[in-house]
mmCIF file of C-alpha atoms and ligand atoms in Angstrom:
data_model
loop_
_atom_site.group_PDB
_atom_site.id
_atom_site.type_symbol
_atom_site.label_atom_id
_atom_site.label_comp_id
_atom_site.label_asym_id
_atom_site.label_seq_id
_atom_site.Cartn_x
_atom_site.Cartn_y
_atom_site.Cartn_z
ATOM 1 C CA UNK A 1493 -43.366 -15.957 -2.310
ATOM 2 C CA UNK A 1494 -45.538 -15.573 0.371
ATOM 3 C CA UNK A 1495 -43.933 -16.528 4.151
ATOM 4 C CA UNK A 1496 -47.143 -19.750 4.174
ATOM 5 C CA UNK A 1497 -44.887 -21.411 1.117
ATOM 6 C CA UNK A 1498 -41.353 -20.688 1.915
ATOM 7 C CA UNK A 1499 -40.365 -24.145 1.579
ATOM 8 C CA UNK A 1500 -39.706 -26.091 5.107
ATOM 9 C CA UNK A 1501 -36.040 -27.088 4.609
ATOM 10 C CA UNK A 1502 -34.910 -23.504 3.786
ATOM 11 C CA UNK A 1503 -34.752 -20.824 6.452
ATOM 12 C CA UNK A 1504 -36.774 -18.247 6.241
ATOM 13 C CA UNK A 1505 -34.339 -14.709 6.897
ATOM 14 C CA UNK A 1506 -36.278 -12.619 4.752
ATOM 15 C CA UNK A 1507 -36.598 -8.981 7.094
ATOM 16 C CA UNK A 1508 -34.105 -10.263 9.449
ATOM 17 C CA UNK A 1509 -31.153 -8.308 10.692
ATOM 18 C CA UNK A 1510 -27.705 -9.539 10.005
ATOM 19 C CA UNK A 1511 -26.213 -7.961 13.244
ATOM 20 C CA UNK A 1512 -23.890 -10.678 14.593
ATOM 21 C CA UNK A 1513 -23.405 -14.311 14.088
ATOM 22 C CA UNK A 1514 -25.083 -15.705 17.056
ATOM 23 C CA UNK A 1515 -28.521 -14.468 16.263
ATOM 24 C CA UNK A 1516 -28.381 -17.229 13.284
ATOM 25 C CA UNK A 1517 -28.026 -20.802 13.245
ATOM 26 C CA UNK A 1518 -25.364 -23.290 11.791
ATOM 27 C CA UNK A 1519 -28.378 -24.037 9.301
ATOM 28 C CA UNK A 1520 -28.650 -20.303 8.321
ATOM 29 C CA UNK A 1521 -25.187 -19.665 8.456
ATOM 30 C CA UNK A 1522 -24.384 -23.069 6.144
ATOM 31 C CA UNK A 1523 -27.451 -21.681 3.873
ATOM 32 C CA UNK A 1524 -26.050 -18.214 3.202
ATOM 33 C CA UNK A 1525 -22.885 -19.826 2.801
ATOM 34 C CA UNK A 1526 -24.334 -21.554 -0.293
ATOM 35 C CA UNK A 1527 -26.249 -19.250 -1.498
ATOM 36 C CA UNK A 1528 -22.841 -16.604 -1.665
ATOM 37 C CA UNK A 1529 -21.084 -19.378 -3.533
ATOM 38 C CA UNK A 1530 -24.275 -19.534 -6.327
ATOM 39 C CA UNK A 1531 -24.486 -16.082 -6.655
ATOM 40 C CA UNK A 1532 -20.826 -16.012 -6.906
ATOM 41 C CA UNK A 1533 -21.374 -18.793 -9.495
ATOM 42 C CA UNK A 1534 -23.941 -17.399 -11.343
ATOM 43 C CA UNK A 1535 -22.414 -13.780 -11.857
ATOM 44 C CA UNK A 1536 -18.865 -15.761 -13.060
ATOM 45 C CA UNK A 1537 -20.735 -18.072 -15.671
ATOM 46 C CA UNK A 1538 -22.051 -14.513 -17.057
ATOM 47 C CA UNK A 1539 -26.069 -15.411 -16.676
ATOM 48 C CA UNK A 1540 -26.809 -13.660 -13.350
ATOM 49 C CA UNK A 1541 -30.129 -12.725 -12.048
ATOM 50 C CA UNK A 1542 -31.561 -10.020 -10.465
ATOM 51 C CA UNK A 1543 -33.466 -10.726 -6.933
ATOM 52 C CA UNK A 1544 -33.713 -7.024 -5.724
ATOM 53 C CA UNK A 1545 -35.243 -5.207 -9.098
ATOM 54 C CA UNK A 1546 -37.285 -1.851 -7.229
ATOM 55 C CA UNK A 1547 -36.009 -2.630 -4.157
ATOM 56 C CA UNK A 1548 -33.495 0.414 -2.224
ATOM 57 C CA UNK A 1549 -30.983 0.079 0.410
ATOM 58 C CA UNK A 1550 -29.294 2.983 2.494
ATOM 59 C CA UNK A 1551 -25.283 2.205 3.212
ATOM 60 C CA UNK A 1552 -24.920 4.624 6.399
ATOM 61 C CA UNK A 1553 -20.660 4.657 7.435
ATOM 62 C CA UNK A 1554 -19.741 6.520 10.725
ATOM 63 C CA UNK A 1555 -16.442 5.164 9.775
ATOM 64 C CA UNK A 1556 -14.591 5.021 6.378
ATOM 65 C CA UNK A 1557 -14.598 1.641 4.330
ATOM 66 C CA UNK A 1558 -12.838 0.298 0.917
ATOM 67 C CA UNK A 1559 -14.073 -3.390 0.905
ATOM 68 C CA UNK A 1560 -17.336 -2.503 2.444
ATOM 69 C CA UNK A 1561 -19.035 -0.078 0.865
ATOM 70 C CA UNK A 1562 -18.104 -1.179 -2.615
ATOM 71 C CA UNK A 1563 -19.437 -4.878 -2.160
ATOM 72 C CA UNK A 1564 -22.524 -3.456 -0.420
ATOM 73 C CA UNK A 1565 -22.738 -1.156 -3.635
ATOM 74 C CA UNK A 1566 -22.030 -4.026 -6.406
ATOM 75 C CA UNK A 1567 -24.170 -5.895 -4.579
ATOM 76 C CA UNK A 1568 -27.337 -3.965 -4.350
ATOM 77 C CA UNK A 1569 -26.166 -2.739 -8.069
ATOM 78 C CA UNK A 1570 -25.762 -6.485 -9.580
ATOM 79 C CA UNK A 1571 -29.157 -7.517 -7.948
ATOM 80 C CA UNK A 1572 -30.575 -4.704 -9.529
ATOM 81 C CA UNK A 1573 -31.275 -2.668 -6.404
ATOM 82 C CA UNK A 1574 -30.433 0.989 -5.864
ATOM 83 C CA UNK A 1575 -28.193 2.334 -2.718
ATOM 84 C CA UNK A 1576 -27.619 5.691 -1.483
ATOM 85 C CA UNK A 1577 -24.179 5.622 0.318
ATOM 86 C CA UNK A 1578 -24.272 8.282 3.390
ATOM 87 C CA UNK A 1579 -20.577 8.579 4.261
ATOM 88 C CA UNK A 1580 -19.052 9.705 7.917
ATOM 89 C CA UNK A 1581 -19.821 13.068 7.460
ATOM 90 C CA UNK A 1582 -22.736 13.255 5.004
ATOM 91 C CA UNK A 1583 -25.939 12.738 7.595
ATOM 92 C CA UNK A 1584 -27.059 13.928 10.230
ATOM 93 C CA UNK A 1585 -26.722 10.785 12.612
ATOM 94 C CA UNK A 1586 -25.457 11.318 15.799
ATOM 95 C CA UNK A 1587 -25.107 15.195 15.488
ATOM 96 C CA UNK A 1588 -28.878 16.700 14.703
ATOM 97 C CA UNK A 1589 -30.766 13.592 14.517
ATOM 98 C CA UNK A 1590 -30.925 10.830 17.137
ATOM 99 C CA UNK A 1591 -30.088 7.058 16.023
ATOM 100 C CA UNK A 1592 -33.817 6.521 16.966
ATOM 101 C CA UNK A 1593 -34.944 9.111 14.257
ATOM 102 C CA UNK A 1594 -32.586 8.471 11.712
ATOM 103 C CA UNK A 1595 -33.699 4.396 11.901
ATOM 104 C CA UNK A 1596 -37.374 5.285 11.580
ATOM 105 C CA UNK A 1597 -36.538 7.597 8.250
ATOM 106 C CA UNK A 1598 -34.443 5.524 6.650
ATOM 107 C CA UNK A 1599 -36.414 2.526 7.199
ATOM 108 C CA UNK A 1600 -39.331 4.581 5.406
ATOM 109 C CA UNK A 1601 -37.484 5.402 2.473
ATOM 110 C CA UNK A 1602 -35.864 1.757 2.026
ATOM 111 C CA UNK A 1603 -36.249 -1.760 2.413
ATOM 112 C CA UNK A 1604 -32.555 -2.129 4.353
ATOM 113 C CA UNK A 1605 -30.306 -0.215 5.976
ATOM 114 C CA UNK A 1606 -26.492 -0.905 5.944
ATOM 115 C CA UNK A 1607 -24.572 0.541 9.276
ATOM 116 C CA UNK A 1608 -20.567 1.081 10.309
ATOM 117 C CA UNK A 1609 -19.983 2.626 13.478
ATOM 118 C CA UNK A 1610 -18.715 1.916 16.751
ATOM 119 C CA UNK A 1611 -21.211 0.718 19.291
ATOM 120 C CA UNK A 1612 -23.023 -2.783 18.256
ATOM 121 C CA UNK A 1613 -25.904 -0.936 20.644
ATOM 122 C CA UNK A 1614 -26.431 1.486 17.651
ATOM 123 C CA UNK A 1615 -26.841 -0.997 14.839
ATOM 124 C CA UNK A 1616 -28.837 -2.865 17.235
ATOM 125 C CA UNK A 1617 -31.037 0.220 17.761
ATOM 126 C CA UNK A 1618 -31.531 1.074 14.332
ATOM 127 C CA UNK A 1619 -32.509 -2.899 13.914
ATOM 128 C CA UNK A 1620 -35.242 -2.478 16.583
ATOM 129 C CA UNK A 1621 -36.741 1.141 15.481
ATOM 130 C CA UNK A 1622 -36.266 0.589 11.393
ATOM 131 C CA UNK A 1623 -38.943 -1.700 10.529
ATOM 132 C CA UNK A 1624 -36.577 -3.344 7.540
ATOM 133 C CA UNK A 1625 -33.417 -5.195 7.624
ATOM 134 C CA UNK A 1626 -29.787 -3.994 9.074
ATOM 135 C CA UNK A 1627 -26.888 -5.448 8.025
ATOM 136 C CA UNK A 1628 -23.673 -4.752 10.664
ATOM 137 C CA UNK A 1629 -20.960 -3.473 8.361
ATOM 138 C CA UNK A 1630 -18.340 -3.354 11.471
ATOM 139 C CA UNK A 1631 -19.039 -2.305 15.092
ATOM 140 C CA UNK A 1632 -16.148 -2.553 18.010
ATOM 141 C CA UNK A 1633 -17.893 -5.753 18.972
ATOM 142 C CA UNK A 1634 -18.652 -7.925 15.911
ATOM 143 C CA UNK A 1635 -17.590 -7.573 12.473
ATOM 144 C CA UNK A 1636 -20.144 -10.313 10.688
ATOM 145 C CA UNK A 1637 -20.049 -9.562 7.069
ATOM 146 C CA UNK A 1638 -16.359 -10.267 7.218
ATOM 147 C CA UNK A 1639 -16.355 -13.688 8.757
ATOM 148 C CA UNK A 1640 -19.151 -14.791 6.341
ATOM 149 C CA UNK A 1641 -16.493 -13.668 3.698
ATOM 150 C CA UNK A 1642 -14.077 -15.340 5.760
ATOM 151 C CA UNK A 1643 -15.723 -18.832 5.970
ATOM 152 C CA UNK A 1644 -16.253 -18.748 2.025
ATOM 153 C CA UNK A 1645 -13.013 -18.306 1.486
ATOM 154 C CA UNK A 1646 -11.636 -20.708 3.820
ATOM 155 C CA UNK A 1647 -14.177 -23.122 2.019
ATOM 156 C CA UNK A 1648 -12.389 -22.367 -1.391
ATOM 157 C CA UNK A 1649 -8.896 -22.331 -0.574
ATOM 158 C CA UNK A 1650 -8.256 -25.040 2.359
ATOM 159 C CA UNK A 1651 -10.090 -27.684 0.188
ATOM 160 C CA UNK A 1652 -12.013 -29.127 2.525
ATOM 161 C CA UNK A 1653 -15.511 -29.053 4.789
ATOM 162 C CA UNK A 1654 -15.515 -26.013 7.100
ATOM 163 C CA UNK A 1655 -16.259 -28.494 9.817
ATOM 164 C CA UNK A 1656 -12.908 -30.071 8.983
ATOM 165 C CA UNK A 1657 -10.710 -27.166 8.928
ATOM 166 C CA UNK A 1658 -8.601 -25.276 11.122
ATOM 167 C CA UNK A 1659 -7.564 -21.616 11.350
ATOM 168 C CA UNK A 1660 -5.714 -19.732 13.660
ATOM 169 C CA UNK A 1661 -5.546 -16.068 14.157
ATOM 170 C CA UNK A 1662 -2.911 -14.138 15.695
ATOM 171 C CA UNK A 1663 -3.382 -10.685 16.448
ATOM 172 C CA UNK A 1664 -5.308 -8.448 19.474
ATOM 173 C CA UNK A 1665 -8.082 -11.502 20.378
ATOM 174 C CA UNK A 1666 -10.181 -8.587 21.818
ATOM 175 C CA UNK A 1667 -10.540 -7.426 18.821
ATOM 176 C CA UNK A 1668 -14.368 -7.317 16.667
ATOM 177 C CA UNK A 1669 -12.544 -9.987 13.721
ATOM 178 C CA UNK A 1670 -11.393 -12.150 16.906
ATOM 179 C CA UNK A 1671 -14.633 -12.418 18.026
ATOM 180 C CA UNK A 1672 -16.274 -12.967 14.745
ATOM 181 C CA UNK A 1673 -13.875 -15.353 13.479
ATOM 182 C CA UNK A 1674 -14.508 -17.481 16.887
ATOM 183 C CA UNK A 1675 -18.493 -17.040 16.441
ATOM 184 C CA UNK A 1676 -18.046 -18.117 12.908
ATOM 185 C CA UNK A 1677 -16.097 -21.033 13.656
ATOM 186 C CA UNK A 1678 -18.715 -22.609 15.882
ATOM 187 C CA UNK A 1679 -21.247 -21.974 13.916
ATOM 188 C CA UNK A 1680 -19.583 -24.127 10.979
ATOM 189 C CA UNK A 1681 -17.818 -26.713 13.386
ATOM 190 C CA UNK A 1682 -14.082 -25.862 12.857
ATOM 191 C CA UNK A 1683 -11.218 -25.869 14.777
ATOM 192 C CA UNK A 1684 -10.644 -21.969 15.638
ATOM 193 C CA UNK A 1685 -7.104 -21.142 17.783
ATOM 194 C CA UNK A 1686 -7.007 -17.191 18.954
ATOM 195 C CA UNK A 1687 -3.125 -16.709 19.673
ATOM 196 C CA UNK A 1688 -2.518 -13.625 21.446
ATOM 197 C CA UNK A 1689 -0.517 -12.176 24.488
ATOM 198 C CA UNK A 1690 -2.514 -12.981 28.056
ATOM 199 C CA UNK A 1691 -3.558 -9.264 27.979
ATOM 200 C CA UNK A 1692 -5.037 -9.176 24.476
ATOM 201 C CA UNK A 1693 -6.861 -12.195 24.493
ATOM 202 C CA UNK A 1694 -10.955 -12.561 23.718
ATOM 203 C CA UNK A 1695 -13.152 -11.568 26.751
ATOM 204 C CA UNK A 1696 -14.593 -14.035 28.442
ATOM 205 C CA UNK A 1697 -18.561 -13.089 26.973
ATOM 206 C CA UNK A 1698 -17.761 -13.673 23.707
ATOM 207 C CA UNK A 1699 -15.528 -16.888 24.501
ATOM 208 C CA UNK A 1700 -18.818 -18.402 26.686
ATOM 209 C CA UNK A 1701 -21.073 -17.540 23.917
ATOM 210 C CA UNK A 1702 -19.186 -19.029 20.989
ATOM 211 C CA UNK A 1703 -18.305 -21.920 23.492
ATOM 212 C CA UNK A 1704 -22.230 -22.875 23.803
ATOM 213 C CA UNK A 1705 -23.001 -22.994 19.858
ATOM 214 C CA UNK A 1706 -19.599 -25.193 19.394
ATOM 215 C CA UNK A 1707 -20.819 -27.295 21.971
ATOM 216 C CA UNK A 1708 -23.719 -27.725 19.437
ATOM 217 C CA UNK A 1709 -21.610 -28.064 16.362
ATOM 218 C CA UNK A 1710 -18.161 -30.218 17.453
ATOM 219 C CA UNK A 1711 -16.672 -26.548 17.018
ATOM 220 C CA UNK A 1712 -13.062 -26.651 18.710
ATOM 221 C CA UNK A 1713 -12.018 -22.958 19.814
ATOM 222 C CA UNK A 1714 -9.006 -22.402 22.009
ATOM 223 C CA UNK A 1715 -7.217 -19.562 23.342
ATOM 224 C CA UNK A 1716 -3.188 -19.445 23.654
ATOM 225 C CA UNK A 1717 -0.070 -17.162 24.263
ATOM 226 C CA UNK A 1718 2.121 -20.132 22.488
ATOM 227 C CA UNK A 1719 2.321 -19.108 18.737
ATOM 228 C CA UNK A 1720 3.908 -22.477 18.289
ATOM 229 C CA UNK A 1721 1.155 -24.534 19.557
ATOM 230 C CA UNK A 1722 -1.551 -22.305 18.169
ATOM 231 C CA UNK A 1723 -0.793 -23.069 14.509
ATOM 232 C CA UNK A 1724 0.192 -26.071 14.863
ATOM 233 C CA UNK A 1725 -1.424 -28.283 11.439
ATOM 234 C CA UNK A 1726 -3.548 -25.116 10.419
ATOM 235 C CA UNK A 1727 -5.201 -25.069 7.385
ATOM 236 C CA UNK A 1728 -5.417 -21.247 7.415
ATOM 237 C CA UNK A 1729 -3.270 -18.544 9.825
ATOM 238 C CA UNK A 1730 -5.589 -14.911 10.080
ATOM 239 C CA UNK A 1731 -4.165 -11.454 11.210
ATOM 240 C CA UNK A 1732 -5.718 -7.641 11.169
ATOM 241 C CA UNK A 1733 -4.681 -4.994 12.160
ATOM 242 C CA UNK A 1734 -3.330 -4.156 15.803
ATOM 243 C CA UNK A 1735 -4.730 -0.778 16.256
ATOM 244 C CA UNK A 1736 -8.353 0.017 14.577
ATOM 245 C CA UNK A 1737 -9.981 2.800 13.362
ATOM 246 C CA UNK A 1738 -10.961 5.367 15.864
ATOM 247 C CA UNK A 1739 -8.637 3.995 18.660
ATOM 248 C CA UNK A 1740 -6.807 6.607 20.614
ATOM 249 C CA UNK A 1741 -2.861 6.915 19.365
ATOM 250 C CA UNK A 1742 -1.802 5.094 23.133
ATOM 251 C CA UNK A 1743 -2.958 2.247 21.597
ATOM 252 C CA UNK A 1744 0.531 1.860 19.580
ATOM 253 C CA UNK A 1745 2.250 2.311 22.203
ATOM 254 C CA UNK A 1746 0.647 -0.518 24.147
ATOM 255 C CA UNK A 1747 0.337 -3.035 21.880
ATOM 256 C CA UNK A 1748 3.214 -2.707 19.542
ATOM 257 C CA UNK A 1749 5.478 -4.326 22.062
ATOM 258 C CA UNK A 1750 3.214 -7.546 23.008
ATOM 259 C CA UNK A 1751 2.375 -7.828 19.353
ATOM 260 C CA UNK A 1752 5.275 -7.848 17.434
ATOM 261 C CA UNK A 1753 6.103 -11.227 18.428
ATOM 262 C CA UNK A 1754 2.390 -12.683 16.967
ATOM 263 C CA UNK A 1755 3.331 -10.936 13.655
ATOM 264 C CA UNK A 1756 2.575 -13.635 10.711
ATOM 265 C CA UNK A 1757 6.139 -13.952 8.929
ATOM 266 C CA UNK A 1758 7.472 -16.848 7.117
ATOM 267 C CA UNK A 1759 8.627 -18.598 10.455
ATOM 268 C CA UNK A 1760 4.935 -18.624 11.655
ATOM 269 C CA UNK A 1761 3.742 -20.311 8.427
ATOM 270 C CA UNK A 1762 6.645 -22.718 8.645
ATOM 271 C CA UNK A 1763 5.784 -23.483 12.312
ATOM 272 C CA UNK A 1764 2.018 -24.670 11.221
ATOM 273 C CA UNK A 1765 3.870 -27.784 9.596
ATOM 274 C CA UNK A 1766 1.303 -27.321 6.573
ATOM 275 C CA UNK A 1767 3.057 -26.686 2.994
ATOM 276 C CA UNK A 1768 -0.141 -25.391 2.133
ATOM 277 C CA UNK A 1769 -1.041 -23.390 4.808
ATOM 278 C CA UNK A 1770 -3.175 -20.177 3.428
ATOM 279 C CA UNK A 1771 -2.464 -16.745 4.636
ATOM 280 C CA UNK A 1772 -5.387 -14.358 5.206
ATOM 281 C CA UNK A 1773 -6.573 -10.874 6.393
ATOM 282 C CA UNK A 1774 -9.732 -8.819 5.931
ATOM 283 C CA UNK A 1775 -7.900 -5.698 5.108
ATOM 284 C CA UNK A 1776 -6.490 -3.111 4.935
ATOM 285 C CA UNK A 1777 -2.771 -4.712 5.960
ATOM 286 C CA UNK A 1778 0.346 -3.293 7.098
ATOM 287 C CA UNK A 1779 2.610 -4.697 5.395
ATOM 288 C CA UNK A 1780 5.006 -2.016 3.911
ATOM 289 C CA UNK A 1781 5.228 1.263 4.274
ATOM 290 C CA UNK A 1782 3.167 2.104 1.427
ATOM 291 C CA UNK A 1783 0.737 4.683 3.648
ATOM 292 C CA UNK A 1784 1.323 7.265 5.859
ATOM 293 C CA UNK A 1785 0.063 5.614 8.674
ATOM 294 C CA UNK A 1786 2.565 2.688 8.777
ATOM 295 C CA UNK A 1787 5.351 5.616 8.164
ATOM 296 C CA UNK A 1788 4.014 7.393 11.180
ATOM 297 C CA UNK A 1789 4.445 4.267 12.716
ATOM 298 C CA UNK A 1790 7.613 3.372 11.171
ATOM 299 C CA UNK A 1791 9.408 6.507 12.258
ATOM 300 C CA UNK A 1792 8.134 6.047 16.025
ATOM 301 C CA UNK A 1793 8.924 2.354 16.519
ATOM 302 C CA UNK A 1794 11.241 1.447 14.164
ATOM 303 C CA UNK A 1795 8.408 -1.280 12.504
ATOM 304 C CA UNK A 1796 8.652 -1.584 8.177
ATOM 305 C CA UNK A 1797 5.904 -4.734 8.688
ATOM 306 C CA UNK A 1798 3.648 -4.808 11.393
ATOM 307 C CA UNK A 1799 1.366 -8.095 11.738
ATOM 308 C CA UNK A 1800 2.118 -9.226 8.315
ATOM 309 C CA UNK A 1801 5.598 -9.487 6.509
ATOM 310 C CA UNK A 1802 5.295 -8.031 3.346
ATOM 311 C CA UNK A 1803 6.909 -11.738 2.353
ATOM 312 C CA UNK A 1804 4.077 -13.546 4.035
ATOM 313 C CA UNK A 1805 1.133 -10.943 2.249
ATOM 314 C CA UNK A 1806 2.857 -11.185 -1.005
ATOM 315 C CA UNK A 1807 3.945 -14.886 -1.039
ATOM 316 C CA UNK A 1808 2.421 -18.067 -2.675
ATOM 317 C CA UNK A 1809 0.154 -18.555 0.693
ATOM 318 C CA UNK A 1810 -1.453 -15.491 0.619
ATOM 319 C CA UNK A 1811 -5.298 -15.180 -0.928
ATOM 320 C CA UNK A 1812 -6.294 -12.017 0.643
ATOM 321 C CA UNK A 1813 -7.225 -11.155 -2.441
ATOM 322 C CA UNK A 1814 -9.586 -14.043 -3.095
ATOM 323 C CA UNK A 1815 -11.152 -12.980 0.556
ATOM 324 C CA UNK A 1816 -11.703 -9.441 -0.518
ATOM 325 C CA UNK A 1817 -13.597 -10.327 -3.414
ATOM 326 C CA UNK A 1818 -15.796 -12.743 -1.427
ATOM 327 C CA UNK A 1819 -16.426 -9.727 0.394
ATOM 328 C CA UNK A 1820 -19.117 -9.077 -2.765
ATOM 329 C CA UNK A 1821 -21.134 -12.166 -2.808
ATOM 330 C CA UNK A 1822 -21.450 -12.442 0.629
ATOM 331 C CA UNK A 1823 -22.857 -9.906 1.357
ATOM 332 C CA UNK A 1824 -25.359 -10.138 -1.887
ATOM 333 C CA UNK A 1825 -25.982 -13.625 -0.285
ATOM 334 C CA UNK A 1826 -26.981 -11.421 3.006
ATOM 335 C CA UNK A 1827 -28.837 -8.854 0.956
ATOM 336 C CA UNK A 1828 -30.565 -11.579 -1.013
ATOM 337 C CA UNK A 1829 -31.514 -13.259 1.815
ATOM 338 C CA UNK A 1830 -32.930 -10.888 4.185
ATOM 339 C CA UNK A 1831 -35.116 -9.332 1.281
ATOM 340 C CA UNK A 1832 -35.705 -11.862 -1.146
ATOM 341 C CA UNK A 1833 -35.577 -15.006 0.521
ATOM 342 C CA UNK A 1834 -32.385 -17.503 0.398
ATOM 343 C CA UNK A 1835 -34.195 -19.617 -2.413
ATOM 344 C CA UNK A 1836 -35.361 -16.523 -4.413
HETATM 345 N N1 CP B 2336 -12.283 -5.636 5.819
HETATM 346 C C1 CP B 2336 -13.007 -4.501 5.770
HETATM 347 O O1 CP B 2336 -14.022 -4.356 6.458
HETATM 348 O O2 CP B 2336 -12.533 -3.597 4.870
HETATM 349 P P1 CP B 2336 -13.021 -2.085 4.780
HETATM 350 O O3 CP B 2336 -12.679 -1.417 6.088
HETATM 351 O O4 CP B 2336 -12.259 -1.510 3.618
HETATM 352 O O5 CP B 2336 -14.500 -2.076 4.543
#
């Protein structure tokens, strides 16, 4: 379909970048919303279609991924698309070829370029040099994929219009699924609580910029110490993890002791008043001490669960697994979209 016919009431994203959610609109963000839940539709009733046949996407990870790479992969794969996965050690990038250089290859060789790194300036880079689509797989800053993922799922399990539901998450609010989770939330008009100690809460950028859109959208976000008061009548309580990928081992020792009290345990879902308050996390948890990082952590601060009890992840709230499977067609809704068109 040529751009001259796109039809007026759907937004046009085809070669857009998916770098963060404040480059779209609540219309865009509502539309890829939809179109996630077709294609999740479609593939389910065992009639899908392929949108991407010939077309080729590069998945480049400066930083390791479960969830990621394999929804970017069944993505491309269901929509009939190849990918070549470069993993953190299998490309040049950053080491004998510049961002800059590596953008302009790539974006000769494919028609969309997945990135994972650290700096939201490199996947913005690659955006502006590539001549094709990037798709933010997780920076520091902004971690977009996941709170489209996040919003379908909320969408699913809460049972009601996004603009009607309320989520709180309790964790570092500095943190990239902090800020997404707020940007998310006022694009789709909910009521978003970050509940974190006064020295982990969002920056003030992030809070002023999701603050303007919700002004737009009847979006409620607020920012609180009080765990109590922050989950309050929640439809949905979020966590992650307290230290990330990358960040320097002090980072334990900092945070574990203004954390521990925001960990997401039976008495926090009691304390949102809501029998059927949903529990949810992107992934991976740390909920037991089932890898050797939480026994490294275990052994040095005496923690078995650290912002999830393993009651809370396992229980009758939890759908984290739900959410990690929406991590598939949300991101073919983003691949769809930014190549094919959101009506294709
Ligand atoms: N939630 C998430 O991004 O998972 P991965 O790190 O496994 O991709």
């Amino acid at each position: 379909m040529s751009a001259s016919t796109f039809p007026a009431d759907v937004p046009d994203l085809r070669g857009r970048s998916f770098l963060k959610e404040l480059d779209h609109t609540p219309a865009e963000w509502a539309a890829l919303l939809d179109l996630a839940a077709r294609l999740k539709a479609e593939h389910h009733s065992g009639q899908p279609r392929q949108r991407l046949r010939g077309k080729a996407v590069a998945l480049l990870f400066e930083k390791t991924s479960t969830r990621t790479r394999a929804a970017f992969e069944l993505a491309a794969a269901g929509q009939g698309a190849a990918s070549t996965y470069l993993d953190p050690t299998g490309s040049h990038l950053g080491h004998k070829e510049s961002v800059e250089d590596t953008g302009r290859v790539l974006g000769r060789l494919y028609d969309g370029i997945e990135y994972r790194g650290a700096a939201q300036a490199t996947v913005e880079l690659l955006a502006d040099v590539a001549g094709v689509p990037v798709w933010n797989g997780l920076t520091d800053e902004w971690h977009p994929t996941q709170s489209l993922c996040d919003a379908l799922t909320m969408r699913e399990v809460c049972g009601k219009p996004l603009a009607e539901t309320s989520f709180a998450f309790l964790g570092d609010g500095r943190s990239n699924v902090a800020a997404s989770l707020l940007a998310m939330a006022a694009l789709v008009g909910a009521d978003a609580r970050v509940v974190a100690p006064p020295a982990l809460q969002p920056p003030a950028a992030v809070l002023d910029a999701a603050s303007a859109v919700a002004a737009t959208t009847g979006a409620r976000l607020t920012v609180t110490d009080d765990v109590a008061a922050g989950v309050a009548g929640v439809d949905a309580v979020h966590t992650d993890v307290w230290v990330s990928l990358g960040e320097p081992e002090s980072a334990w020792a900092e945070r574990v002791p203004l954390l521990v009290p925001y960990r997401v345990d039976a008495g926090v879902l009691a304390a949102t008043g809501n029998p059927d308050v949903r529990f949810l996390h992107c992934l991976p948890a740390f909920h037991d001490l089932g890898t050797s990082l939480a026994r490294a952590v275990h052994e040095r601060y005496e923690l078995a669960e650290m912002e999830v009890s393993d009651e809370v992840f396992r229980g009758p709230a939890s759908r984290v697994l739900d959410q990690a499977e929406n991590r598939r067609w949300t991101i073919e809704a983003v691949l769809v979209a930014t190549l094919a068109g959101l009506d294709a």
